[in-house]
Amino acid sequence: MKCRLVWCGVILLAQFSMAQETIKDFGKERLNNSPRHGEWVDIKSGARTIKAFVVYPERKDKAPAVLVVHEIFGMTDWARSLCDELAEAGVIAIMPDLLSGQKFEDVDGARKAISALSKEQVKADLDAAADYVLTKIPSCNGTLAICGFCWGGGVAFAYANENPKLKAAYSFYGNAPDEASKVANIPCSVYGFYGENDERVNATIPKAEELMKAAGKKYEPVIYKGAGHGFMRLGEPDNPAVREGDKKARDEAWARWKTLLAQLP
């Protein structure tokens, strides 16, 4: 069955070195001061109704859309501020709440909730959000890409094999596919963003490069020197304990990402 992406491998992302990490959430200031319009919307996903956060760019013409897959921590202030930053870069950002409003005080709770999600539900919710932005938002120009972070980075890479409408996929420090069947249907280029000090995730890159090359697919992973796992969040300037390696990687990754986003049709 096509939707069996071996999501169990993706779900295992929640069980890695983040066990040592506390939840550090940043982004509230950006959200409170943003001039862009952000809103919560209700989306039908089968028999369920899910919430999604949408932020619109300040532009007169129609814009591409990026489907955002959050970390295991769910709809944090940082995740929503990332959507605002994407809109600042000129695209519509839509992030479905795959954890149905759940909040967590620690990593163990977040990991447990993520592990309880079924692969079918995750795919259905991503499909619903993708269909919503393409058919219900008039300011979308019909172009759809996907990005994800940590657990979401692995989900984004996996989902690229499931949605033929995608024009690009951006995977941030998430596990890469390990079987030919998981890349065979990818319709777009995949761009990877990884931290140097993230050996468990980075160990999955060479096999994915081999598989993507054999399948005639474009995969461009970049490993940012001195950065650790989660550098897009932990490298935020609002982080009082920000490490220079994470900050530098975040800045470099955003510069690269904005260039790629500008290339979306």
GROMACS .gro file of C-alpha atoms in nm:
model
  265
    1MET     CA    1   0.000   0.000   0.000
    2LYS     CA    2   0.151   0.327  -0.112
    3CYS     CA    3   0.084   0.518   0.208
    4ARG     CA    4   0.293   0.263   0.397
    5LEU     CA    5   0.609   0.470   0.378
    6VAL     CA    6   0.764   0.276   0.658
    7TRP     CA    7   0.659   0.574   0.865
    8CYS     CA    8   0.775   0.375   1.163
    9GLY     CA    9   1.125   0.471   1.057
   10VAL     CA   10   1.018   0.832   1.048
   11ILE     CA   11   0.842   0.806   1.383
   12LEU     CA   12   1.164   0.674   1.532
   13LEU     CA   13   1.302   1.023   1.484
   14ALA     CA   14   1.131   1.107   1.807
   15GLN     CA   15   1.354   0.863   1.990
   16PHE     CA   16   1.696   1.002   1.918
   17SER     CA   17   1.931   1.239   2.095
   18MET     CA   18   1.652   1.484   2.174
   19ALA     CA   19   1.599   1.282   2.491
   20GLN     CA   20   1.862   1.514   2.640
   21GLU     CA   21   1.691   1.831   2.519
   22THR     CA   22   1.453   2.052   2.711
   23ILE     CA   23   1.182   2.241   2.527
   24LYS     CA   24   1.315   2.585   2.443
   25ASP     CA   25   1.048   2.791   2.269
   26PHE     CA   26   1.115   3.126   2.104
   27GLY     CA   27   0.920   3.337   1.860
   28LYS     CA   28   0.644   3.508   2.057
   29GLU     CA   29   0.794   3.852   2.000
   30ARG     CA   30   0.802   3.801   1.623
   31LEU     CA   31   0.440   3.685   1.626
   32ASN     CA   32   0.326   3.981   1.836
   33ASN     CA   33   0.503   4.235   1.614
   34SER     CA   34   0.450   4.088   1.269
   35PRO     CA   35   0.280   4.312   1.010
   36ARG     CA   36   0.164   4.003   0.820
   37HIS     CA   37  -0.176   3.842   0.851
   38GLY     CA   38  -0.178   3.509   1.033
   39GLU     CA   39  -0.490   3.310   1.113
   40TRP     CA   40  -0.618   2.978   1.238
   41VAL     CA   41  -0.838   2.781   0.999
   42ASP     CA   42  -1.046   2.466   1.033
   43ILE     CA   43  -0.975   2.193   0.778
   44LYS     CA   44  -1.172   1.875   0.718
   45SER     CA   45  -0.952   1.565   0.729
   46GLY     CA   46  -1.176   1.268   0.668
   47ALA     CA   47  -1.428   1.255   0.950
   48ARG     CA   48  -1.212   1.486   1.164
   49THR     CA   49  -1.163   1.861   1.170
   50ILE     CA   50  -0.809   1.982   1.231
   51LYS     CA   51  -0.664   2.325   1.298
   52ALA     CA   52  -0.398   2.483   1.082
   53PHE     CA   53  -0.205   2.808   1.113
   54VAL     CA   54  -0.172   3.013   0.794
   55VAL     CA   55   0.041   3.324   0.735
   56TYR     CA   56   0.017   3.533   0.418
   57PRO     CA   57   0.296   3.732   0.254
   58GLU     CA   58   0.262   4.101   0.179
   59ARG     CA   59   0.251   4.086  -0.200
   60LYS     CA   60  -0.002   4.185  -0.465
   61ASP     CA   61   0.042   3.885  -0.693
   62LYS     CA   62  -0.043   3.525  -0.614
   63ALA     CA   63   0.219   3.333  -0.417
   64PRO     CA   64   0.350   2.978  -0.383
   65ALA     CA   65   0.258   2.786  -0.068
   66VAL     CA   66   0.478   2.589   0.170
   67LEU     CA   67   0.332   2.313   0.384
   68VAL     CA   68   0.513   2.320   0.720
   69VAL     CA   69   0.557   2.007   0.934
   70HIS     CA   70   0.633   2.097   1.294
   71GLU     CA   71   0.876   1.934   1.537
   72ILE     CA   72   0.762   1.676   1.792
   73PHE     CA   73   0.672   1.967   2.021
   74GLY     CA   74   0.378   2.064   1.800
   75MET     CA   75   0.239   2.414   1.743
   76THR     CA   76   0.485   2.610   1.953
   77ASP     CA   77   0.539   2.985   1.929
   78TRP     CA   78   0.862   2.910   1.745
   79ALA     CA   79   0.690   2.689   1.487
   80ARG     CA   80   0.432   2.959   1.418
   81SER     CA   81   0.700   3.228   1.404
   82LEU     CA   82   0.877   3.016   1.144
   83CYS     CA   83   0.560   3.036   0.935
   84ASP     CA   84   0.570   3.414   0.970
   85GLU     CA   85   0.932   3.418   0.858
   86LEU     CA   86   0.840   3.213   0.554
   87ALA     CA   87   0.565   3.461   0.470
   88GLU     CA   88   0.819   3.741   0.507
   89ALA     CA   89   1.019   3.556   0.241
   90GLY     CA   90   0.720   3.581   0.005
   91VAL     CA   91   0.532   3.251   0.035
   92ILE     CA   92   0.210   3.139   0.198
   93ALA     CA   93   0.291   2.918   0.497
   94ILE     CA   94   0.039   2.663   0.623
   95MET     CA   95   0.109   2.440   0.922
   96PRO     CA   96  -0.149   2.177   1.024
   97ASP     CA   97  -0.165   2.087   1.392
   98LEU     CA   98  -0.079   1.719   1.368
   99LEU     CA   99  -0.096   1.683   1.747
  100SER     CA  100  -0.449   1.824   1.780
  101GLY     CA  101  -0.365   2.101   2.024
  102GLN     CA  102  -0.157   1.894   2.264
  103LYS     CA  103   0.105   2.083   2.467
  104PHE     CA  104   0.405   1.936   2.643
  105GLU     CA  105   0.612   2.015   2.950
  106ASP     CA  106   0.894   1.780   2.858
  107VAL     CA  107   1.047   1.589   2.570
  108ASP     CA  108   0.921   1.252   2.693
  109GLY     CA  109   0.560   1.368   2.672
  110ALA     CA  110   0.611   1.504   2.321
  111ARG     CA  111   0.784   1.187   2.209
  112LYS     CA  112   0.505   0.970   2.345
  113ALA     CA  113   0.238   1.175   2.165
  114ILE     CA  114   0.425   1.167   1.834
  115SER     CA  115   0.477   0.792   1.860
  116ALA     CA  116   0.102   0.747   1.910
  117LEU     CA  117   0.019   0.911   1.576
  118SER     CA  118  -0.074   0.669   1.302
  119LYS     CA  119   0.099   0.701   0.968
  120GLU     CA  120  -0.242   0.708   0.799
  121GLN     CA  121  -0.359   1.003   1.009
  122VAL     CA  122  -0.042   1.203   0.949
  123LYS     CA  123  -0.067   1.151   0.574
  124ALA     CA  124  -0.440   1.231   0.572
  125ASP     CA  125  -0.386   1.555   0.764
  126LEU     CA  126  -0.102   1.663   0.534
  127ASP     CA  127  -0.316   1.580   0.230
  128ALA     CA  128  -0.603   1.784   0.375
  129ALA     CA  129  -0.381   2.086   0.442
  130ALA     CA  130  -0.226   2.061   0.096
  131ASP     CA  131  -0.566   2.044  -0.071
  132TYR     CA  132  -0.691   2.334   0.140
  133VAL     CA  133  -0.414   2.574   0.044
  134LEU     CA  134  -0.436   2.478  -0.323
  135THR     CA  135  -0.815   2.499  -0.354
  136LYS     CA  136  -0.944   2.725  -0.076
  137ILE     CA  137  -0.689   3.007  -0.069
  138PRO     CA  138  -0.736   3.231  -0.375
  139SER     CA  139  -0.399   3.403  -0.328
  140CYS     CA  140  -0.212   3.074  -0.383
  141ASN     CA  141  -0.071   3.044  -0.735
  142GLY     CA  142  -0.099   2.665  -0.743
  143THR     CA  143   0.261   2.589  -0.647
  144LEU     CA  144   0.311   2.372  -0.338
  145ALA     CA  145   0.629   2.282  -0.150
  146ILE     CA  146   0.688   2.118   0.189
  147CYS     CA  147   0.931   2.169   0.473
  148GLY     CA  148   0.979   2.001   0.809
  149PHE     CA  149   1.198   2.013   1.116
  150CYS     CA  150   1.342   1.727   1.322
  151TRP     CA  151   1.062   1.467   1.322
  152GLY     CA  152   0.890   1.690   1.069
  153GLY     CA  153   1.202   1.688   0.851
  154GLY     CA  154   1.176   1.312   0.817
  155VAL     CA  155   0.802   1.337   0.755
  156ALA     CA  156   0.857   1.601   0.484
  157PHE     CA  157   1.108   1.380   0.299
  158ALA     CA  158   0.875   1.080   0.328
  159TYR     CA  159   0.568   1.277   0.219
  160ALA     CA  160   0.751   1.396  -0.092
  161ASN     CA  161   0.714   1.036  -0.210
  162GLU     CA  162   0.337   1.057  -0.156
  163ASN     CA  163   0.223   1.383  -0.313
  164PRO     CA  164   0.287   1.427  -0.687
  165LYS     CA  165   0.189   1.795  -0.669
  166LEU     CA  166   0.496   1.901  -0.473
  167LYS     CA  167   0.746   2.130  -0.645
  168ALA     CA  168   1.016   2.116  -0.375
  169ALA     CA  169   1.087   1.958  -0.037
  170TYR     CA  170   1.307   2.107   0.236
  171SER     CA  171   1.411   1.862   0.507
  172PHE     CA  172   1.574   2.008   0.817
  173TYR     CA  173   1.776   1.757   1.024
  174GLY     CA  174   1.532   1.473   0.970
  175ASN     CA  175   1.601   1.109   0.886
  176ALA     CA  176   1.643   1.045   0.514
  177PRO     CA  177   1.485   0.747   0.331
  178ASP     CA  178   1.665   0.413   0.337
  179GLU     CA  179   1.483   0.213   0.069
  180ALA     CA  180   1.433   0.259  -0.305
  181SER     CA  181   1.055   0.240  -0.268
  182LYS     CA  182   1.063   0.549  -0.045
  183VAL     CA  183   1.208   0.772  -0.317
  184ALA     CA  184   1.069   0.616  -0.635
  185ASN     CA  185   0.772   0.854  -0.664
  186ILE     CA  186   0.932   1.179  -0.549
  187PRO     CA  187   0.832   1.440  -0.812
  188CYS     CA  188   1.057   1.725  -0.703
  189SER     CA  189   1.399   1.830  -0.580
  190VAL     CA  190   1.477   1.763  -0.213
  191TYR     CA  191   1.703   1.999  -0.022
  192GLY     CA  192   1.856   1.888   0.308
  193PHE     CA  193   1.974   2.108   0.594
  194TYR     CA  194   2.183   1.930   0.859
  195GLY     CA  195   2.400   2.016   1.157
  196GLU     CA  196   2.757   1.889   1.176
  197ASN     CA  197   2.710   1.766   1.533
  198ASP     CA  198   2.412   1.542   1.459
  199GLU     CA  199   2.574   1.211   1.377
  200ARG     CA  200   2.268   0.987   1.410
  201VAL     CA  201   2.066   1.183   1.153
  202ASN     CA  202   2.364   1.250   0.928
  203ALA     CA  203   2.436   0.879   0.908
  204THR     CA  204   2.120   0.845   0.697
  205ILE     CA  205   2.238   1.091   0.430
  206PRO     CA  206   2.478   0.873   0.222
  207LYS     CA  207   2.219   0.600   0.161
  208ALA     CA  208   1.961   0.858   0.058
  209GLU     CA  209   2.210   1.016  -0.181
  210GLU     CA  210   2.271   0.675  -0.337
  211LEU     CA  211   1.900   0.599  -0.368
  212MET     CA  212   1.807   0.939  -0.508
  213LYS     CA  213   2.088   0.927  -0.764
  214ALA     CA  214   1.986   0.578  -0.875
  215ALA     CA  215   1.626   0.696  -0.914
  216GLY     CA  216   1.729   1.002  -1.113
  217LYS     CA  217   1.612   1.240  -0.840
  218LYS     CA  218   1.775   1.559  -0.718
  219TYR     CA  219   1.887   1.561  -0.354
  220GLU     CA  220   2.112   1.836  -0.223
  221PRO     CA  221   2.213   1.791   0.141
  222VAL     CA  222   2.422   2.058   0.312
  223ILE     CA  223   2.587   2.002   0.651
  224TYR     CA  224   2.643   2.321   0.847
  225LYS     CA  225   2.971   2.331   1.035
  226GLY     CA  226   2.952   2.369   1.411
  227ALA     CA  227   2.574   2.328   1.427
  228GLY     CA  228   2.384   2.076   1.634
  229HIS     CA  229   2.044   1.918   1.595
  230GLY     CA  230   1.760   2.171   1.599
  231PHE     CA  231   1.978   2.465   1.498
  232MET     CA  232   1.696   2.650   1.324
  233ARG     CA  233   1.521   2.690   1.660
  234LEU     CA  234   1.816   2.689   1.897
  235GLY     CA  235   2.002   2.937   1.676
  236GLU     CA  236   1.727   3.198   1.716
  237PRO     CA  237   1.854   3.539   1.832
  238ASP     CA  238   1.588   3.529   2.106
  239ASN     CA  239   1.760   3.230   2.263
  240PRO     CA  240   1.958   3.366   2.562
  241ALA     CA  241   2.179   3.056   2.551
  242VAL     CA  242   2.234   3.056   2.174
  243ARG     CA  243   2.552   2.887   2.058
  244GLU     CA  244   2.753   3.055   1.785
  245GLY     CA  245   2.757   2.741   1.569
  246ASP     CA  246   2.379   2.717   1.574
  247LYS     CA  247   2.331   3.089   1.508
  248LYS     CA  248   2.572   3.087   1.214
  249ALA     CA  249   2.410   2.775   1.068
  250ARG     CA  250   2.063   2.924   1.105
  251ASP     CA  251   2.170   3.240   0.922
  252GLU     CA  252   2.338   3.044   0.644
  253ALA     CA  253   2.045   2.805   0.611
  254TRP     CA  254   1.796   3.090   0.585
  255ALA     CA  255   2.007   3.260   0.317
  256ARG     CA  256   2.014   2.938   0.116
  257TRP     CA  257   1.647   2.868   0.178
  258LYS     CA  258   1.532   3.213   0.068
  259THR     CA  259   1.723   3.169  -0.258
  260LEU     CA  260   1.549   2.835  -0.313
  261LEU     CA  261   1.207   2.975  -0.222
  262ALA     CA  262   1.252   3.252  -0.476
  263GLN     CA  263   1.297   2.984  -0.743
  264LEU     CA  264   0.952   2.834  -0.683
  265PRO     CA  265   0.729   2.889  -0.987
   0.00000   0.00000   0.00000
